[in-house]
XYZ file of C-alpha atoms in Angstrom:
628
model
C 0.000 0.000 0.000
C 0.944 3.019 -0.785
C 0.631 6.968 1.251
C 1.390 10.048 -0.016
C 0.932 13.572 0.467
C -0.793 15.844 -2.623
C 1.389 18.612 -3.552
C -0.345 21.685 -2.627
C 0.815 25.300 -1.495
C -2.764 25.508 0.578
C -2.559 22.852 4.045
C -5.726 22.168 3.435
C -7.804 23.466 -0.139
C -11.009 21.355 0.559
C -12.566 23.254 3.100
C -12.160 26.222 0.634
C -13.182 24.111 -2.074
C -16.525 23.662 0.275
C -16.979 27.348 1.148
C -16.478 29.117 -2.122
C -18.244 26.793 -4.333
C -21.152 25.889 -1.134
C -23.967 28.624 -3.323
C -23.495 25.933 -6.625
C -22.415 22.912 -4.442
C -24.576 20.482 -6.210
C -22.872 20.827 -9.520
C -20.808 17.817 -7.848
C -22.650 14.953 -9.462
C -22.847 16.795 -12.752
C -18.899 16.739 -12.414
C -18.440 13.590 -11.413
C -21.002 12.465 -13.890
C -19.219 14.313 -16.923
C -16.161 12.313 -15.473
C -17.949 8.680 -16.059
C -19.148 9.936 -19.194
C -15.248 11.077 -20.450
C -13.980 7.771 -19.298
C -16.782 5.619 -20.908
C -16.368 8.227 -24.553
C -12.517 7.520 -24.089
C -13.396 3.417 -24.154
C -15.424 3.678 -27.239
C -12.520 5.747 -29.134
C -10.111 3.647 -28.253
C -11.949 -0.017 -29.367
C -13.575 1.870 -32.431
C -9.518 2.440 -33.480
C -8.373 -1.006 -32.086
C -6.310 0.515 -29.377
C -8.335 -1.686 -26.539
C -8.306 -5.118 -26.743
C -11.507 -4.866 -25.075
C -15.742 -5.438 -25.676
C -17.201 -1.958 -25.592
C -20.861 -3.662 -25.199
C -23.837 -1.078 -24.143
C -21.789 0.523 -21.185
C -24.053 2.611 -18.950
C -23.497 4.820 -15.228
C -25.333 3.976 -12.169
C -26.154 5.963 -9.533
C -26.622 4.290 -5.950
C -27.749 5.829 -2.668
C -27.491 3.704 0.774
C -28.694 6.019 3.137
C -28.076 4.053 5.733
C -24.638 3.769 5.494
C -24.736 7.918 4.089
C -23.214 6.852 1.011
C -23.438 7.765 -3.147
C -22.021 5.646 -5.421
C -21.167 6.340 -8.889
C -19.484 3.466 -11.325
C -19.285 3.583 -14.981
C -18.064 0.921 -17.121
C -15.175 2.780 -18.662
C -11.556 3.059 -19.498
C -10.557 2.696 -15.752
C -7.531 3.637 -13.987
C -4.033 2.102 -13.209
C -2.178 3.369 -10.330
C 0.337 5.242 -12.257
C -2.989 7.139 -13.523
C -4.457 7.683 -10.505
C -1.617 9.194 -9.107
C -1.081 11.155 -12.450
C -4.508 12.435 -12.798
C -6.022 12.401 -9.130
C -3.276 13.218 -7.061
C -1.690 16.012 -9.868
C -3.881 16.660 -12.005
C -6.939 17.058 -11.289
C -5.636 18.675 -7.899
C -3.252 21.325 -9.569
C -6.547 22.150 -11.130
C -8.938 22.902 -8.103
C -6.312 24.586 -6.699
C -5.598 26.995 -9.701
C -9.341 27.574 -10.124
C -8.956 28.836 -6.170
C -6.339 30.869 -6.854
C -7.882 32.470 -9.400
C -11.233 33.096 -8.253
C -10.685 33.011 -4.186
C -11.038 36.919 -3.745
C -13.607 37.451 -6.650
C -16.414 36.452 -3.858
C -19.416 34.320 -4.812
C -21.067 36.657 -7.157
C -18.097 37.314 -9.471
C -20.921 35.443 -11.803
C -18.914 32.136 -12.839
C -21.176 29.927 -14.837
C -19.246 26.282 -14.769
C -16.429 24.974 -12.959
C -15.564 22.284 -15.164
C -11.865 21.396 -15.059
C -12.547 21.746 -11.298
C -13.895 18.321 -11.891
C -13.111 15.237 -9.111
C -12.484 17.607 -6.165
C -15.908 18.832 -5.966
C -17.156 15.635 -4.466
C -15.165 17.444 -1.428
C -18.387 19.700 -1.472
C -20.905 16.923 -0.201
C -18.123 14.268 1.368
C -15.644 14.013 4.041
C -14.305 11.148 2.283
C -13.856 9.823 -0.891
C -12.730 6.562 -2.080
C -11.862 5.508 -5.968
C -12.076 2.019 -7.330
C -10.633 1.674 -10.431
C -9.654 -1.164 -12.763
C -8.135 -0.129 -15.902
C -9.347 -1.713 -19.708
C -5.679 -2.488 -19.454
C -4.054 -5.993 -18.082
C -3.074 -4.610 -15.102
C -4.741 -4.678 -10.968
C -7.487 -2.403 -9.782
C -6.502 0.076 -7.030
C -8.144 1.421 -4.707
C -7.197 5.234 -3.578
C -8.816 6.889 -0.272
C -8.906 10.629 0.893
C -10.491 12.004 3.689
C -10.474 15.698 2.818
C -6.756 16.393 4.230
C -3.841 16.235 1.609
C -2.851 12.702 2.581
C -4.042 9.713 0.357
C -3.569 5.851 0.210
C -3.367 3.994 -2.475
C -3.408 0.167 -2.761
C -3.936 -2.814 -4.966
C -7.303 -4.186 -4.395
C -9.938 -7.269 -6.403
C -12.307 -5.402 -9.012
C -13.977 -8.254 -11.623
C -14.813 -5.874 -14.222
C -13.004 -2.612 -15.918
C -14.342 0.989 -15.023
C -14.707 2.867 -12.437
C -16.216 3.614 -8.867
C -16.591 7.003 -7.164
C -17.611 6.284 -3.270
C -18.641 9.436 -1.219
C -19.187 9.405 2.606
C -21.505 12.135 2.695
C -20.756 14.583 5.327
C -23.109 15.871 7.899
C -24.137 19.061 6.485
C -24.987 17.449 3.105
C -27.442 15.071 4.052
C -29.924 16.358 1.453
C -28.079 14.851 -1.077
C -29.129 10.922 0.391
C -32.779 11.524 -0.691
C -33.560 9.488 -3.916
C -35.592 12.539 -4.647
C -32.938 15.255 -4.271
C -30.021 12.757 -6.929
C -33.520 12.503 -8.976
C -33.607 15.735 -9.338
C -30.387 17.212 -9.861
C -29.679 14.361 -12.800
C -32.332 15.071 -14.377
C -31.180 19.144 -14.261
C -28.042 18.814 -15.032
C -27.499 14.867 -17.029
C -30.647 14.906 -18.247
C -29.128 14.171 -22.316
C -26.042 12.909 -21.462
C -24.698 11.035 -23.755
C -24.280 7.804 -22.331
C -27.288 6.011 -20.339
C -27.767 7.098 -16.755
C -28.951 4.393 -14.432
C -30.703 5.481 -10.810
C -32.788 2.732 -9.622
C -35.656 0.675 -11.272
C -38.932 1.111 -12.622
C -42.088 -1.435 -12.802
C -42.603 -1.745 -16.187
C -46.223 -3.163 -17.770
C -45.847 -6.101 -19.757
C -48.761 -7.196 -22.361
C -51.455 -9.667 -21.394
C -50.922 -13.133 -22.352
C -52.808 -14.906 -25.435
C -55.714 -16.515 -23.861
C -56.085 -14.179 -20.790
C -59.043 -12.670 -19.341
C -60.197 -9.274 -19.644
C -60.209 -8.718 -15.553
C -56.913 -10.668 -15.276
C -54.222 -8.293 -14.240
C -51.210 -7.611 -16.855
C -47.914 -8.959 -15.808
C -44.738 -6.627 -14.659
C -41.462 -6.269 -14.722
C -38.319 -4.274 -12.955
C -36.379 -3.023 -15.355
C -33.264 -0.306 -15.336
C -34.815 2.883 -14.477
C -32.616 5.136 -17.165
C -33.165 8.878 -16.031
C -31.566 10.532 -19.407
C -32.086 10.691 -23.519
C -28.584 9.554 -24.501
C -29.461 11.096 -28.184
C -31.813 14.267 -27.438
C -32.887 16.080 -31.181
C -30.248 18.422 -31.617
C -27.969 15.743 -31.399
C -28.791 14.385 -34.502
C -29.098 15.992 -38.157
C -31.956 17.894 -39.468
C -32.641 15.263 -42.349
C -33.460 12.711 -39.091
C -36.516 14.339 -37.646
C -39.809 14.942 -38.430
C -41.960 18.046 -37.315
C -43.108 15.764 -34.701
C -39.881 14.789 -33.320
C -39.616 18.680 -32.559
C -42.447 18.632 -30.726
C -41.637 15.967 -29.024
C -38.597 17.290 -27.710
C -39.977 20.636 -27.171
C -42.087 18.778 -24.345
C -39.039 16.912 -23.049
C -37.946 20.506 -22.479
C -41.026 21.798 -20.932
C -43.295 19.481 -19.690
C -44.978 21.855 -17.791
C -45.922 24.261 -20.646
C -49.203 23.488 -23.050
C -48.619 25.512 -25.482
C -47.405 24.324 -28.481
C -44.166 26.207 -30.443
C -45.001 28.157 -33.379
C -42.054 26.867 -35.109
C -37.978 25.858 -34.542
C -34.847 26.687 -35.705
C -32.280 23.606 -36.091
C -28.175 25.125 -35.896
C -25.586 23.124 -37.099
C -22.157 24.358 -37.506
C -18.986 23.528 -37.160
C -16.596 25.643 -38.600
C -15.176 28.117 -37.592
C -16.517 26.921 -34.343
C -18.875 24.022 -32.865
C -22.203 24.612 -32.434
C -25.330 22.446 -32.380
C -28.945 23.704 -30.875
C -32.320 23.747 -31.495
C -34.123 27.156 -31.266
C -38.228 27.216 -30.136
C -40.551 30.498 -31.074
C -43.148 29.949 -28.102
C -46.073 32.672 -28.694
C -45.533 35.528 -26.566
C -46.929 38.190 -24.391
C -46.234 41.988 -24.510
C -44.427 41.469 -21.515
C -40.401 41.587 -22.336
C -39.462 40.748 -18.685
C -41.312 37.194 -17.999
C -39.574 35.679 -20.841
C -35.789 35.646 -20.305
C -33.918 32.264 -19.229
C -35.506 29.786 -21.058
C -33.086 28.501 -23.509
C -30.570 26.061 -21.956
C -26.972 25.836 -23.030
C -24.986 22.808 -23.064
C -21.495 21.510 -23.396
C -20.978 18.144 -24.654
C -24.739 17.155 -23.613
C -24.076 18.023 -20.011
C -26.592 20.943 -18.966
C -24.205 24.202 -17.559
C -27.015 27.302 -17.510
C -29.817 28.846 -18.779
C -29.176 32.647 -18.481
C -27.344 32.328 -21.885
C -26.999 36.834 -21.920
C -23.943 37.164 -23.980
C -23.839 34.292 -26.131
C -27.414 34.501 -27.455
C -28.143 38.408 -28.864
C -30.458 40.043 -25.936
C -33.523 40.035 -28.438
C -33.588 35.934 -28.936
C -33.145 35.806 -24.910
C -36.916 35.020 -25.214
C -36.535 32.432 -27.123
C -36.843 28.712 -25.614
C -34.548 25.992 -26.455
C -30.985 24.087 -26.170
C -27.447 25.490 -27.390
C -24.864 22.886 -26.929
C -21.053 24.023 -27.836
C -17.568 22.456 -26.547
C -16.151 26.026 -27.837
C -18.076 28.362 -25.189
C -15.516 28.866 -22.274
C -17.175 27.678 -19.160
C -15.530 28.402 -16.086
C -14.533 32.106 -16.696
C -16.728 35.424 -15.485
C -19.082 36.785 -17.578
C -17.652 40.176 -18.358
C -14.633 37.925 -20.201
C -17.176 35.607 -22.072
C -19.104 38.719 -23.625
C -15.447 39.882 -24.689
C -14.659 36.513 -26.074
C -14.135 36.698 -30.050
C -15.538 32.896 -30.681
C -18.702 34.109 -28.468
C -18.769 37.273 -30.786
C -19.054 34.794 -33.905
C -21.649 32.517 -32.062
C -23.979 35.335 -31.113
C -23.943 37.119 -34.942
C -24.178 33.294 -36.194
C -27.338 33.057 -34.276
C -28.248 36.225 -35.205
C -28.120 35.274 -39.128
C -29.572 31.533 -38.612
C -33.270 33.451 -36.778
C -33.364 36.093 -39.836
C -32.983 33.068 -42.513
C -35.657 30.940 -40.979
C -38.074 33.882 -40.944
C -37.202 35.096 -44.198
C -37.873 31.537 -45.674
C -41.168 31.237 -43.667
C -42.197 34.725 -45.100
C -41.544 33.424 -48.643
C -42.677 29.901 -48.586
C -45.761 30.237 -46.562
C -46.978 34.449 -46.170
C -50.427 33.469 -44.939
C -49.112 31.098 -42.074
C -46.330 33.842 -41.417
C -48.809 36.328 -40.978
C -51.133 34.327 -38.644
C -47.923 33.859 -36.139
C -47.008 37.712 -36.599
C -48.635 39.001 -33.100
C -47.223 36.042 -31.406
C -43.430 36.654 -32.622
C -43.667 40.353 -33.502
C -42.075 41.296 -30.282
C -39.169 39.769 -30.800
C -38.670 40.604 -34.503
C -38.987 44.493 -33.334
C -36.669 44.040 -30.771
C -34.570 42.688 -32.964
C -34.577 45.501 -35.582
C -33.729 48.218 -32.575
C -30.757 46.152 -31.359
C -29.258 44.554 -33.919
C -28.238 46.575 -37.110
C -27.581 43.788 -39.445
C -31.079 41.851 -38.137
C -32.446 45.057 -39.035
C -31.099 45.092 -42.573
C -32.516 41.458 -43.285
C -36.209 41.578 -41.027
C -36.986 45.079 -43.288
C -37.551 43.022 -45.905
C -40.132 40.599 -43.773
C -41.138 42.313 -40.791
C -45.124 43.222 -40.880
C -47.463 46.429 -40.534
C -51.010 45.297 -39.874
C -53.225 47.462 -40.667
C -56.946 48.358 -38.285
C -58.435 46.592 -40.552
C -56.556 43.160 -40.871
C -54.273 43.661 -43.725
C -50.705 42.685 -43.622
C -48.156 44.544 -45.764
C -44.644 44.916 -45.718
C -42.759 48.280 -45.421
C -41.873 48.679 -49.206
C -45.452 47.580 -49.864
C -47.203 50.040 -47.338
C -44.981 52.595 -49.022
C -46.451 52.026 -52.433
C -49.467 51.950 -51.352
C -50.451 54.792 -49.505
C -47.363 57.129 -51.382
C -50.155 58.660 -53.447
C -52.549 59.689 -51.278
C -50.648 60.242 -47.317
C -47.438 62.208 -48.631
C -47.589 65.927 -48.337
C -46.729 68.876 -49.100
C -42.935 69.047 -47.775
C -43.154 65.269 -49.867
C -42.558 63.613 -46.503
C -44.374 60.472 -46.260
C -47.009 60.273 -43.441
C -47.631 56.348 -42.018
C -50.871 56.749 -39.826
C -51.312 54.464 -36.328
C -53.961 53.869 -34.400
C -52.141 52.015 -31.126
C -55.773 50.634 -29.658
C -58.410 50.293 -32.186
C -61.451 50.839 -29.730
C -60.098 53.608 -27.424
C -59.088 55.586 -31.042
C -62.261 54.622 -33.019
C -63.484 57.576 -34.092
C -60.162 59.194 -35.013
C -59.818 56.080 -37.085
C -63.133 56.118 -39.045
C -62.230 59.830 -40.204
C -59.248 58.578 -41.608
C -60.619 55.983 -43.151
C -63.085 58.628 -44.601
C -60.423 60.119 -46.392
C -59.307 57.452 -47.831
C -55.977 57.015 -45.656
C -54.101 53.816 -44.555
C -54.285 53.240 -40.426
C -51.805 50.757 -38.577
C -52.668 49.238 -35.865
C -49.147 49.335 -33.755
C -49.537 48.067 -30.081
C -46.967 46.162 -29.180
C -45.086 47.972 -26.014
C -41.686 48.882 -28.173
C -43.400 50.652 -30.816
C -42.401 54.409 -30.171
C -39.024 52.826 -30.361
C -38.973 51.376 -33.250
C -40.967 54.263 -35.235
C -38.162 56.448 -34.170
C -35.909 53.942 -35.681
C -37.500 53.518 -39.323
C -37.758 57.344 -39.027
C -33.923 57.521 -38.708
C -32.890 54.916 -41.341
C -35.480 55.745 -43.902
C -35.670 59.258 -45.796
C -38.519 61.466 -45.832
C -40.917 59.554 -43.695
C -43.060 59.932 -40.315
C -45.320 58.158 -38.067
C -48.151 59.775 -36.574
C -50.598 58.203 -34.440
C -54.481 59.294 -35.923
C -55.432 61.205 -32.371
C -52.361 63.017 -32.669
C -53.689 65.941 -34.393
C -56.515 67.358 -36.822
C -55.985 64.753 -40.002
C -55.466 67.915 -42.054
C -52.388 69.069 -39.599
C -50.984 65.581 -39.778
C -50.998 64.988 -43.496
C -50.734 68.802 -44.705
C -51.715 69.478 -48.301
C -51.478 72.436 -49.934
C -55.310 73.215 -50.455
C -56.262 74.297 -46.712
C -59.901 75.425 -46.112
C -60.948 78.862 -45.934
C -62.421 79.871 -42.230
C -66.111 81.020 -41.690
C -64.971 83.521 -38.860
C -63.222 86.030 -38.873
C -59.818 86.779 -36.802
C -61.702 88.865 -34.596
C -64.226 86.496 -34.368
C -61.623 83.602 -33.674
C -60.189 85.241 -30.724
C -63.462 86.070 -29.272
C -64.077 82.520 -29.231
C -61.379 81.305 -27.844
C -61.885 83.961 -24.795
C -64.943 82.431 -24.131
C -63.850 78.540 -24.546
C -60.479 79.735 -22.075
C -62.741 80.499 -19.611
C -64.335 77.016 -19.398
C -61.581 74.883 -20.210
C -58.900 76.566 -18.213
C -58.565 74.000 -15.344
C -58.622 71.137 -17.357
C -55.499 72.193 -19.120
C -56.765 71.773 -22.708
C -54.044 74.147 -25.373
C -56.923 75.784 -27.813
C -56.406 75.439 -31.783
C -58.168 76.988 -33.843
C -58.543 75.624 -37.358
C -60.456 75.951 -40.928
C -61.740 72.212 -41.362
C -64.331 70.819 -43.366
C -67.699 71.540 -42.018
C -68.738 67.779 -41.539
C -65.861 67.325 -39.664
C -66.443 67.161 -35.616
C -66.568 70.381 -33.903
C -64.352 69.953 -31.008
C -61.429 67.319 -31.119
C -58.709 66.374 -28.680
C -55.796 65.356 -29.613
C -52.300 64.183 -28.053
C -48.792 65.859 -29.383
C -47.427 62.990 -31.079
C -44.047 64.393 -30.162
C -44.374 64.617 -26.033
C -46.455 61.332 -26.104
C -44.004 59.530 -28.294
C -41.096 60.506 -26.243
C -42.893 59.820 -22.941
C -43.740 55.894 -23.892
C -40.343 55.862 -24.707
C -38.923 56.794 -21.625
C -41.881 54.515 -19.975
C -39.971 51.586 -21.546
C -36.359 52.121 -21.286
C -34.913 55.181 -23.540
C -35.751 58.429 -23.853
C -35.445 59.108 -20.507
C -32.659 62.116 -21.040
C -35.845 64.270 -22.014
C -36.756 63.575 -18.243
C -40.165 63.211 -18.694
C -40.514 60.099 -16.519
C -43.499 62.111 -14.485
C -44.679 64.499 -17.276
C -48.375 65.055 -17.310
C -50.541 63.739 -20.233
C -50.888 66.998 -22.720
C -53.855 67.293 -24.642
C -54.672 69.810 -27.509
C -58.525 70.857 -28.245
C -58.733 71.617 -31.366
C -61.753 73.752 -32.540
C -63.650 73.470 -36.169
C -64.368 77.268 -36.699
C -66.055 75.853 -40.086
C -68.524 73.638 -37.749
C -72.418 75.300 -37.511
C -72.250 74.302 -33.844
C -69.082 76.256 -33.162
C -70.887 79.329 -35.131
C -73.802 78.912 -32.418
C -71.777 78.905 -29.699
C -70.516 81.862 -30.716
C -72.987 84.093 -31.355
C -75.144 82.694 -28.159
C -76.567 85.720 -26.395
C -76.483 84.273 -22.524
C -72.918 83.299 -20.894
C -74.934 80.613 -19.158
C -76.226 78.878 -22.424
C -72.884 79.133 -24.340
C -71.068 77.655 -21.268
C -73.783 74.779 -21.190
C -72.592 74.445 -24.827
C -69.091 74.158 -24.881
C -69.311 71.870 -21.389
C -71.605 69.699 -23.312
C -69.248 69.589 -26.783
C -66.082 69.399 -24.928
C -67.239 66.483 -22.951
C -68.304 65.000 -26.157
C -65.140 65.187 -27.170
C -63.411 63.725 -24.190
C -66.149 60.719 -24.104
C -64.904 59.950 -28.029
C -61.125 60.060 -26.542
C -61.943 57.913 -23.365
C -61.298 60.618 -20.852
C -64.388 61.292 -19.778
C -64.475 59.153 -16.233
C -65.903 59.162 -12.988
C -68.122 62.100 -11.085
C -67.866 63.791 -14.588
C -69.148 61.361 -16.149
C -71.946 60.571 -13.867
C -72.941 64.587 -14.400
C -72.489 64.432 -18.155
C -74.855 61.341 -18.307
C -77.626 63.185 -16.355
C -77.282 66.465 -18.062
C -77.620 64.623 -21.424
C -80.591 63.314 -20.312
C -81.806 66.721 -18.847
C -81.981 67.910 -22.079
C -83.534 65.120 -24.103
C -86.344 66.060 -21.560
């Protein structure tokens, strides 16, 4: 038998191995795990190029817990270990390892935001045990050791009987890690973190229904059998290529994903690269809300098949973040903080890769199938408009399939809206004007005298809008967006023919004395404009400006115009051209014409949705007042 000390500077590293990593400590059975599953990988390399001399058979890892003796056991069938090995890779190398990854990250605290500690590998079972024992027998001719450690550097080593080749990991579980005995608790965390390993995971067994036999009755009960309870899908979809699966094997896997969510996907996105780096995924469109905050952390990334995080910011652009899914690359650097991973070049290329691959798929669904495409539109829009305010070259590509619906149910795309409505909503300065309507019940009536005129509305409600209008404004010449309550239609698309006004200037200003008077507290600004004479006689409108810039600032942006607790602004505008307007006027009693422009101006309010409690109760029984 033989003792030895481990080299290491630090008396004694696995008490600090405990403390800094005790937030994540469960990641020690994905490590030891991804250990088995190397040394099992190695076998079948090394048979498929006749270097073993050995059966690699249908090797699979087990997973035992005797909780009465507080012990986990994990043994894998793989290439093994001779002592020379054990001492070479347990006692140097995977040591030197641990204790680099401390002295690299000791002072960063547990927040420095490290997202794997592979390469940390063997040592972590220091997290959950106060002693560790290794039985190994290697594939080749030579006698299984046994090596023990009980969390100080001293080790023994010594020949011991082992039938078969592989592998056994033994961990005494210490006292404050008893969680980790409960079958439900090693359930759990291998099917978080192993859950498509490559290699079949075995934790327990399962009754399994058999069928009936010939000749049995319908009440006799069907036979059972235990069989091999294995927890993982050794060959998950992305693991395999596109030409494999059916639409139905994406489904399929999209519930092996999420088995708690209903919803089906409204379509994928397989990625398969390997040059200049490795990459294999699949990518899920789920519908999705107008919330951008309850969607984030969904898409799990991978290395090798072993599961290492879903908050994938800085590998997947911020706009896909809502996205579900898997990402699986050997090429992402694990164990590093994030601020160096969103500086790494190779994550650069992944993130514009993935970038390119979400454009392509929704270009060819645009082409290949519009109709479908535009049934899915309010259910991936927010995404796709994200993606055109954060992404430059996304922009470039979703112009050409990105969607304006219009009030009315029509889809077109930007070059097609603009050749549509050129003729009719561009005005006099030859600036095209793209009318909105952001909520086609509140703005009804704005809409309707639009429509009368024979102009285009969009219906634009998702909660980045203002955003993105401000960006087609910028990147596209001569053209604005104005929502229809914004201002008199004339104002908003301004021709050169304006209408002539019934009243005079004197007139004009006499009015508005009178309407100040009423309207002062409510904080209405008073236009007064030449429209046509059907046109309503009072109308309020919102500056599409201030409003524009204050949704901005409501959702991130904007906010340097500080008008985070600006109040809402509202313009009334006045139809001097209107007979009603012409009465008020020339009413002889200050009590009637007051009665008139309450009863107009609340009109107008009720058509804009601002008319609302006591005054509303009042309006209601004055109308009715005056029916009688």
């Amino acid at each position: 038998m033989a003792t030895g000390k481990i080299n290491v500077s630090v008396e004694n590293i696995f008490p600090l191995i405990k403390k800094f990593l005790y937030s994540d400590h469960e990641i020690f059975l994905r490590e030891l795990i991804s250990n088995a599953t190397d040394a099992t990988l190695k076998l079948k390399h090394l048979t498929s190029i006749g270097e073993a001399k050995v059966e690699y058979g249908n090797p699979q890892i087990e997973v035992k817990v005797d909780k009465d003796n507080k012990q986990i056991r994990i043994v894998d069938q793989g290439i093994g270990m001779t002592a020379e090995e054990v001492k070479k890779y347990i006692n140097e190398v995977a040591f030197s390892g641990a204790e680099e990854f401390l002295d690299k990250y000791k002072d960063a605290g547990k927040d420095s935001g490290i997202i794997g500690h592979f390469g940390l590998g063997f040592y972590s079972a220091f997290m959950v045990a106060d002693k560790v024992e290794i039985i190994t027998k290697s594939f080749k001719d030579e006698p299984a050791v046994h090596w023990t450690c009980d969390g100080s550097p001293e080790f023994t080593l010594e020949e011991t009987q082992k039938d078969d080749r592989g592998t056994e990991i033994i961990l005494h579980v210490a006292e404050d890690s008893t969680e980790f005995l409960e079958d439900a608790k090693i359930r759990e965390l291998l099917t978080k973190y192993n859950k498509f390993m490559p290699i079949p995971i075995k934790f327990g067994t399962k009754t399994e229904t058999l069928p009936k036999p010939e000749g049995a009755k319908e009440d006799d009960p069907a036979p059972t059998q235990e069989v091999d309870d294995i927890i993982n899908n050794p060959t998950p979809a992305w693991t395999k290529k596109p030409t494999e699966l059916k639409e139905e094997d994406y489904k399929n896997f999209y519930r092996e994903l999420y088995p708690m969510q209903f919803e089906e996907p409204l379509f994928n996105i397989h990625l398969n690269v390997d040059y200049p780096f490795n990459l294999t995924g699949i990518l899920y469109f789920p519908k999705l809300t107008n919330d951008l905050n309850v969607q984030k952390d969904r898409i799990q990334l991978y290395q090798n098949q072993v599961f290492v995080t879903d908050n994938v910011e800085g590998i997947v652009p911020e706009f896909l973040t809502m996205l579900r899914g898997v990402i699986d690359s050997p090429d992402i650097p694990l164990n590093v903080s994030r601020s160096y991973l969103q500086a790494d070049g190779a994550v650069k290329k992944i993130s514009s890769y993935i970038t390119k691959k979400v454009a392509d798929k929704l270009s060819s669904l645009f082409k290949n199938n519009r109709e479908d495409f535009e049934q899915k539109w309010n259910d991936i829009k927010v995404v796709i408009e994200y993606g055109m305010l954060s992404e430059e070259k996304f922009f470039e590509k979703a112009d050409k399939f990105a969607l304006y619906p219009t009030v009315d149910g029509s889809y077109f795309t930007f070059e097609e809206l603009e050749n549509k409505i050129k003729d009719n909503q561009t005005d006099k300065d030859d600036k095209l004007v793209v009318l909105y309507a952001s909520d086609k019940e509140a703005q009804h009536s704005y809409i309707e005298a639009a429509k009368a005129k024979g102009y285009e509305v969009l219906l634009m409600d998702s909660p980045i809008v203002s955003h993105l209008m401000q960006k087609l404004e910028t990147s596209k010449e001569k053209l604005s967006f104005a929502r229809v309550d914004a201002d008199h239609l004339d104002n908003l698309i301004k021709k050169e023919d304006t209408a002539i006004s019934k009243l005079s200037d004197e007139e004009k200003d006499r009015l508005k004395a009178d309407l100040e008077k009423v309207v002062q507290e409510k904080g209405y600004t008073i236009q007064m404009e030449a429209m046509d004479s059907n046109a309503s006689p009072f109308i309020i409108t919102e500056p599409e400006f201030m409003r524009r810039m204050k949704e901005m600032q409501q959702t991130g942006g904007g906010g340097m115009f500080g008008m985070g607790n600006m109040p809402e602004m509202y313009n009334l505008i006045v139809n001097t051209n209107h007979e009603l307007v012409g009465e008020i006027l020339n009413t002889k009693t200050a009590k009637k014409r007051e009665r008139l422009i309450n009863q107009s101006l609340d009109l107008a309010r009720l058509s804009k949705g601002l008319l609302k409690g006591e005054e509303l109760t009042n309006f209601i029984a004055r109308s009715y007042d005056m029916i009688k």
